[in-house]
C-alpha positions as CSV (number, residue, x, y, z in Angstrom):
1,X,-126.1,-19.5,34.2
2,X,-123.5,-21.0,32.1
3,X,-120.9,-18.0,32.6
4,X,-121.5,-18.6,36.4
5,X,-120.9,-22.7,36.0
6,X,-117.9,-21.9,33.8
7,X,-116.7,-19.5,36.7
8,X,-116.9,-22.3,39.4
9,X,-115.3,-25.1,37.4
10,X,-112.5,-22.9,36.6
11,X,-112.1,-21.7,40.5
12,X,-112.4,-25.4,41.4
13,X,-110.1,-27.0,39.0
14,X,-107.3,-23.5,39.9
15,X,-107.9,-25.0,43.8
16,X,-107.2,-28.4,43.5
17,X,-103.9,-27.7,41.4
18,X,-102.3,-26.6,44.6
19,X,-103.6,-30.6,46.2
20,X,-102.0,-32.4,42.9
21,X,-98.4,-33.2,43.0
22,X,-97.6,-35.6,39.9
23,X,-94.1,-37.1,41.2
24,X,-91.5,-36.5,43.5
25,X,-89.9,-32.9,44.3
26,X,-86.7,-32.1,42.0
27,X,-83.4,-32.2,43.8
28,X,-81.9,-29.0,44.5
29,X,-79.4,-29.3,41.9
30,X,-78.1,-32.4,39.2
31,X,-74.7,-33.0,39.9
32,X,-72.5,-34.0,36.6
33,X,-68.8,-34.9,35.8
34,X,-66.3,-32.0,33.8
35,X,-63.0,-33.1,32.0
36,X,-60.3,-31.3,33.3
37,X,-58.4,-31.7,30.1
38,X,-61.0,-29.9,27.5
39,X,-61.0,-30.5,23.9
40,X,-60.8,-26.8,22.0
41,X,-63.5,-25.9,19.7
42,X,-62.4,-26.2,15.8
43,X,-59.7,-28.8,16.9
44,X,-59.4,-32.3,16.9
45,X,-57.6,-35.5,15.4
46,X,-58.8,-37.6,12.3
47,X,-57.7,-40.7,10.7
48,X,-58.3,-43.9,9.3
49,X,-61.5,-45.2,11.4
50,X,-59.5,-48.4,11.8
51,X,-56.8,-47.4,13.7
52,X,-59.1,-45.1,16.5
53,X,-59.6,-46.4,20.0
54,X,-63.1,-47.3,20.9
55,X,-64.4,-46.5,24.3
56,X,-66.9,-48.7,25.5
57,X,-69.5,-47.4,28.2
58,X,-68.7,-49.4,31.4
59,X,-70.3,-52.0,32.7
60,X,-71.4,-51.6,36.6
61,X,-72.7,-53.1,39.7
62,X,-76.5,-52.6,40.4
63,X,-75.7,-50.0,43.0
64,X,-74.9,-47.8,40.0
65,X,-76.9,-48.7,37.4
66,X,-79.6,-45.3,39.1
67,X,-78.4,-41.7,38.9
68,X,-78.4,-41.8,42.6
69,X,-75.0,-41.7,44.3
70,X,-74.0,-44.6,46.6
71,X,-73.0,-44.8,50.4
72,X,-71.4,-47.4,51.7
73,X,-72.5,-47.4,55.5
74,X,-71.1,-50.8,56.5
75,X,-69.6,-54.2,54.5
76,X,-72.9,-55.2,53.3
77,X,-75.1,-52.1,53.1
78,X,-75.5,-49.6,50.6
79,X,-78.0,-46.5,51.4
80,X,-78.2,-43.1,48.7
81,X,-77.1,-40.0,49.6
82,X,-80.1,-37.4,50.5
83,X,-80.4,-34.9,47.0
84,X,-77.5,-36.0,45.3
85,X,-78.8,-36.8,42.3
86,X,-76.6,-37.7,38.3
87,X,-77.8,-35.8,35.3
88,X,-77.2,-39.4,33.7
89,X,-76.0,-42.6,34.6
90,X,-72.6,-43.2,35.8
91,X,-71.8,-45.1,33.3
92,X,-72.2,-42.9,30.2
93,X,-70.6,-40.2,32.5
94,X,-67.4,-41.6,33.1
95,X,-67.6,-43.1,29.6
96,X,-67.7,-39.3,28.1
97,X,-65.1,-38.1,30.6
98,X,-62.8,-41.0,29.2
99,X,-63.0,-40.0,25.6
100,X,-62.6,-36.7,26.5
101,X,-59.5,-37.1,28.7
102,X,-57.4,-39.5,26.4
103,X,-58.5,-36.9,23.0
104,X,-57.3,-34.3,24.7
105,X,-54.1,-36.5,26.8
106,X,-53.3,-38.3,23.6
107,X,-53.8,-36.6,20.4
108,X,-55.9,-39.9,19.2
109,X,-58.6,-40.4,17.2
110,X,-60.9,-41.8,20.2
111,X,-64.0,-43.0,19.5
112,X,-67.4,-43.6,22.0
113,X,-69.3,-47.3,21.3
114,X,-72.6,-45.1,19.6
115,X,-69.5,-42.7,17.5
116,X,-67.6,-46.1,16.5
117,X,-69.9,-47.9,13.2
118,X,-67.3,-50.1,12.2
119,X,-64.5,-51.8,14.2
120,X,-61.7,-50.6,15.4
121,X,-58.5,-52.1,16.3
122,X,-58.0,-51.3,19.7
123,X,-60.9,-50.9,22.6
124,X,-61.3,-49.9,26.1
125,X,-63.7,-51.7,28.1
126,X,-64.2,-52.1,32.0
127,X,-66.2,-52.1,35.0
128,X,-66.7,-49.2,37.1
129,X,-66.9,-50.8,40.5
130,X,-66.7,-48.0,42.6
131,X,-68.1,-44.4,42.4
132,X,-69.4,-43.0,45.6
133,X,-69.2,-42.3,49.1
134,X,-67.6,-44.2,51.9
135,X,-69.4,-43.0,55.1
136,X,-66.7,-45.3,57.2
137,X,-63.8,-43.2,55.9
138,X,-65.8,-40.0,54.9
139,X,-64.1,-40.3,51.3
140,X,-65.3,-41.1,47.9
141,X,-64.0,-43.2,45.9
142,X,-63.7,-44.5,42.1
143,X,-62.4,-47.7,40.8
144,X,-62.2,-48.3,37.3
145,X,-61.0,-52.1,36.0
146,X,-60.2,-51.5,32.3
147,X,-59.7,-53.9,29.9
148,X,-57.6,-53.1,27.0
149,X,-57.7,-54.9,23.9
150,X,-55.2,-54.8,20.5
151,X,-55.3,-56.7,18.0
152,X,-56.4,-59.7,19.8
153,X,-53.7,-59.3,22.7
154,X,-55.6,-58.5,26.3
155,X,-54.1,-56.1,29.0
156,X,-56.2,-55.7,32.2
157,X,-55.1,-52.6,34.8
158,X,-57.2,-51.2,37.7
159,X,-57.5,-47.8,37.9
160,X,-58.3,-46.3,41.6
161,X,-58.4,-42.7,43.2
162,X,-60.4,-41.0,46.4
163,X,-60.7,-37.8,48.3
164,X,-60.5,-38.0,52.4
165,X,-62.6,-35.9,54.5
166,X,-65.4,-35.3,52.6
167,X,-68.5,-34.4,54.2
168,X,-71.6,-36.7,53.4
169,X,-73.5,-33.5,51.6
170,X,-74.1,-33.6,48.1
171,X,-72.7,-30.5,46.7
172,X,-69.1,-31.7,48.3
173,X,-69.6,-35.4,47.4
174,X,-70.3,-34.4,43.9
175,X,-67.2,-32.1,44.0
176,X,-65.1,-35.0,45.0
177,X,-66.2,-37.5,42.9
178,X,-65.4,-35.4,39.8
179,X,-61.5,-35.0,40.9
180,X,-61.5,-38.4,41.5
181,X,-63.0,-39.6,38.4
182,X,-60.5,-37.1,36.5
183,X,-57.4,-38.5,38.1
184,X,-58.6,-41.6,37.0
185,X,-59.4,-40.5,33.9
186,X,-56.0,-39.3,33.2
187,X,-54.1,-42.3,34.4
188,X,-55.7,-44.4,31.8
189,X,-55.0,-42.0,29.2
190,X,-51.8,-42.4,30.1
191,X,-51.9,-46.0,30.0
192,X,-53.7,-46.5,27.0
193,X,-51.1,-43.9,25.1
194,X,-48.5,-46.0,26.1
């Protein structure tokens, strides 16, 4: 009798995992941002902790404080685009392709806000105000405004790029975002190697 109990709980329990959904459906894929300019395993610069540049993780509007990507439908609304979906935050992705870029651009000892225990003299801060899609002008668009401080002396630059005629898909959108975010990436490696 027990066997035969033990056989029907089983069945019953296999039947309603097919009913039970604990969250929302994965997106097809996680889109993600890769440095053009890559750093080459066994290589890298060192120095005095003092003199590396700190890159700070950027600080952003609420629209991009999700992994979601942004689409700006009109002036004042903001919708997310269907399965496009960040592996992380914006933030810490830009923030990583920054370090990345201006190592690689610069030859510097460059330095992330959690890498950096003890100050540095010269940091990069900012606000990423843009990174997403512009359903007006089928583009996407990043704006960086960086803040670049040395030994107490204050430089501020904006940093802009987008791609035209993008369609409002993920896969594209994601595509575009990341040649975006390189170009701007590079210009302020440039900038801040100056």
């Amino acid at each position: 009798m027990s066997l035969f109990r033990l056989t029907i709980l089983c069945s019953a329990a296999l039947s309603l995992a097919g009913c039970i959904s604990f969250g929302e459906d994965p997106p097809p894929a996680l889109l993600t941002l890769t440095p053009d300019a890559q750093i080459q395993s066994g290589t890298g610069p060192g120095g005095d902790a003092t003199t590396a540049l700190t890159v700070m993780r950027p600080e952003t509007p609420g629209s991009l404080s999700v992994t979601r990507v942004p689409v700006q439908v009109d002036a004042s609304t903001i919708a997310y685009l269907q399965d496009a979906v960040w592996v992380e935050r914006p933030a810490k992705l830009f923030q990583n392709l920054l370090v990345t870029t201006i190592r690689e651009r610069t030859g510097r000892l460059v330095l992330d806000d959690v890498e950096s225990r003890s100050g540095t003299a010269t940091m990069l801060r900012g606000t990423l105000r843009d990174f997403g899609y512009d359903a007006r002008s089928g583009s996407v668009i990043v704006t960086y405004d960086a803040i670049r401080e040395s030994d107490g002396n204050l430089q501020t630059r904006r940093f802009s790029a987008s791609v035209p005629g993008v369609p409002a898909e993920a896969s594209p959108v994601g595509v575009a975002l990341n040649e975006a975010a390189n170009r701007v990436a590079l210009e302020v490696a440039d900038w801040v190697g100056s």
